CSV table of C-alpha atoms in Angstrom, one decimal:
chain,number,residue,atom,x,y,z
O,1,MET,CA,-87.9,184.3,-115.4
O,2,LYS,CA,-87.4,180.5,-115.4
O,3,PRO,CA,-85.3,179.1,-112.5
O,4,THR,CA,-81.8,177.8,-112.6
O,5,ILE,CA,-80.7,174.6,-111.0
O,6,GLU,CA,-77.1,174.3,-109.7
O,7,ILE,CA,-75.3,171.1,-109.1
O,8,GLU,CA,-72.2,171.5,-107.0
O,9,TYR,CA,-69.9,168.5,-107.1
O,10,CYS,CA,-66.5,167.4,-105.8
O,11,PRO,CA,-64.1,167.2,-108.7
O,12,LYS,CA,-61.5,165.4,-106.6
O,13,CYS,CA,-64.0,162.6,-106.0
O,14,GLY,CA,-64.6,162.3,-109.7
O,15,TRP,CA,-68.2,163.2,-109.6
O,16,LEU,CA,-68.3,165.4,-112.7
O,17,LEU,CA,-69.9,162.6,-114.8
O,18,ARG,CA,-72.6,162.0,-112.2
O,19,ALA,CA,-73.4,165.7,-112.1
O,20,ALA,CA,-73.5,165.9,-115.9
O,21,TRP,CA,-75.8,162.9,-116.1
O,22,MET,CA,-78.2,164.5,-113.5
O,23,ALA,CA,-78.1,167.8,-115.5
O,24,GLN,CA,-79.0,165.9,-118.6
O,25,GLU,CA,-81.9,164.2,-116.9
O,26,LEU,CA,-83.2,167.5,-115.6
O,27,LEU,CA,-82.9,169.3,-118.9
O,28,THR,CA,-84.6,166.5,-120.7
O,29,THR,CA,-87.5,166.4,-118.4
O,30,PHE,CA,-87.9,170.2,-117.7
O,31,SER,CA,-86.7,171.7,-121.0
O,32,ASP,CA,-89.5,174.2,-121.1
O,33,ASP,CA,-89.5,175.0,-117.4
O,34,LEU,CA,-85.8,175.7,-116.6
O,35,HIS,CA,-83.5,178.5,-117.6
O,36,ALA,CA,-80.4,176.4,-117.1
O,37,VAL,CA,-78.7,173.7,-115.1
O,38,GLN,CA,-75.2,174.8,-113.9
O,39,LEU,CA,-72.4,172.6,-112.9
O,40,ARG,CA,-70.1,174.0,-110.3
O,41,PRO,CA,-66.9,172.3,-109.0
O,42,SER,CA,-66.8,172.5,-105.3
O,43,GLU,CA,-63.9,173.6,-103.2
O,44,VAL,CA,-65.2,171.5,-100.4
O,45,ALA,CA,-64.2,167.8,-100.6
O,46,GLY,CA,-67.0,165.4,-100.8
O,47,ARG,CA,-69.7,167.9,-101.6
O,48,TYR,CA,-72.6,167.0,-103.9
O,49,THR,CA,-75.6,169.4,-103.6
O,50,ILE,CA,-78.4,170.4,-105.9
O,51,THR,CA,-80.2,173.7,-105.5
O,52,LEU,CA,-83.1,175.4,-107.2
O,53,GLY,CA,-82.6,179.1,-106.8
O,54,GLU,CA,-82.0,179.5,-103.0
O,55,GLU,CA,-83.7,176.2,-102.1
O,56,LEU,CA,-81.5,173.2,-101.3
O,57,LEU,CA,-83.0,170.2,-103.0
O,58,TRP,CA,-80.4,167.6,-102.1
O,59,ASP,CA,-77.2,167.4,-100.0
O,60,ARG,CA,-75.4,164.0,-100.3
O,61,LYS,CA,-74.0,164.3,-96.8
O,62,ARG,CA,-77.4,165.1,-95.2
O,63,GLU,CA,-79.3,162.5,-97.2
O,64,GLY,CA,-76.6,159.8,-96.8
O,65,HIS,CA,-76.5,158.9,-100.5
O,66,PHE,CA,-76.6,160.2,-104.0
O,67,PRO,CA,-80.0,161.0,-105.4
O,68,GLU,CA,-81.8,159.0,-108.0
O,69,PRO,CA,-83.0,161.1,-111.0
O,70,LYS,CA,-86.6,160.2,-109.9
O,71,GLU,CA,-86.1,161.8,-106.5
O,72,ILE,CA,-84.8,165.0,-107.9
O,73,LYS,CA,-87.3,165.3,-110.7
O,74,GLN,CA,-90.1,164.9,-108.2
O,75,ARG,CA,-88.6,167.6,-105.9
O,76,VAL,CA,-88.1,170.0,-108.9
O,77,ARG,CA,-91.6,169.3,-110.2
O,78,ASP,CA,-93.2,169.9,-106.8
O,79,ILE,CA,-91.7,173.4,-106.8
O,80,ILE,CA,-91.9,174.6,-110.4
O,81,ALA,CA,-94.9,172.6,-111.8
O,82,PRO,CA,-96.8,170.8,-109.1
O,83,GLU,CA,-99.7,169.9,-111.4
O,84,ARG,CA,-97.4,168.2,-113.9
O,85,SER,CA,-97.3,164.4,-114.2
O,86,LEU,CA,-93.9,162.8,-114.5
O,87,GLY,CA,-95.3,159.6,-115.8
O,88,HIS,CA,-93.3,156.6,-114.6
O,89,SER,CA,-91.2,158.8,-112.3
O,90,ASP,CA,-94.3,159.4,-110.1
O,91,ARG,CA,-94.6,155.7,-109.2
């Protein structure tokens, strides 16, 4: 079964659009490799995390900033399709 990515975001911080944009980027790049990208409003203020299955790919508080699409695409690729080239995102 193809993996699902979950983006948990703080709705009180207004991060829904940021989460939706990241979901669009991931679905565009990995349309054949992913089952879904789920958006989940967090009950924890300030949370913005991205997980692939049980693996935490990004935690805004731990990393100190929001991810760029390139960073997340590389992390997803390294797990689900390590042989795949991401073109300009690999530079």
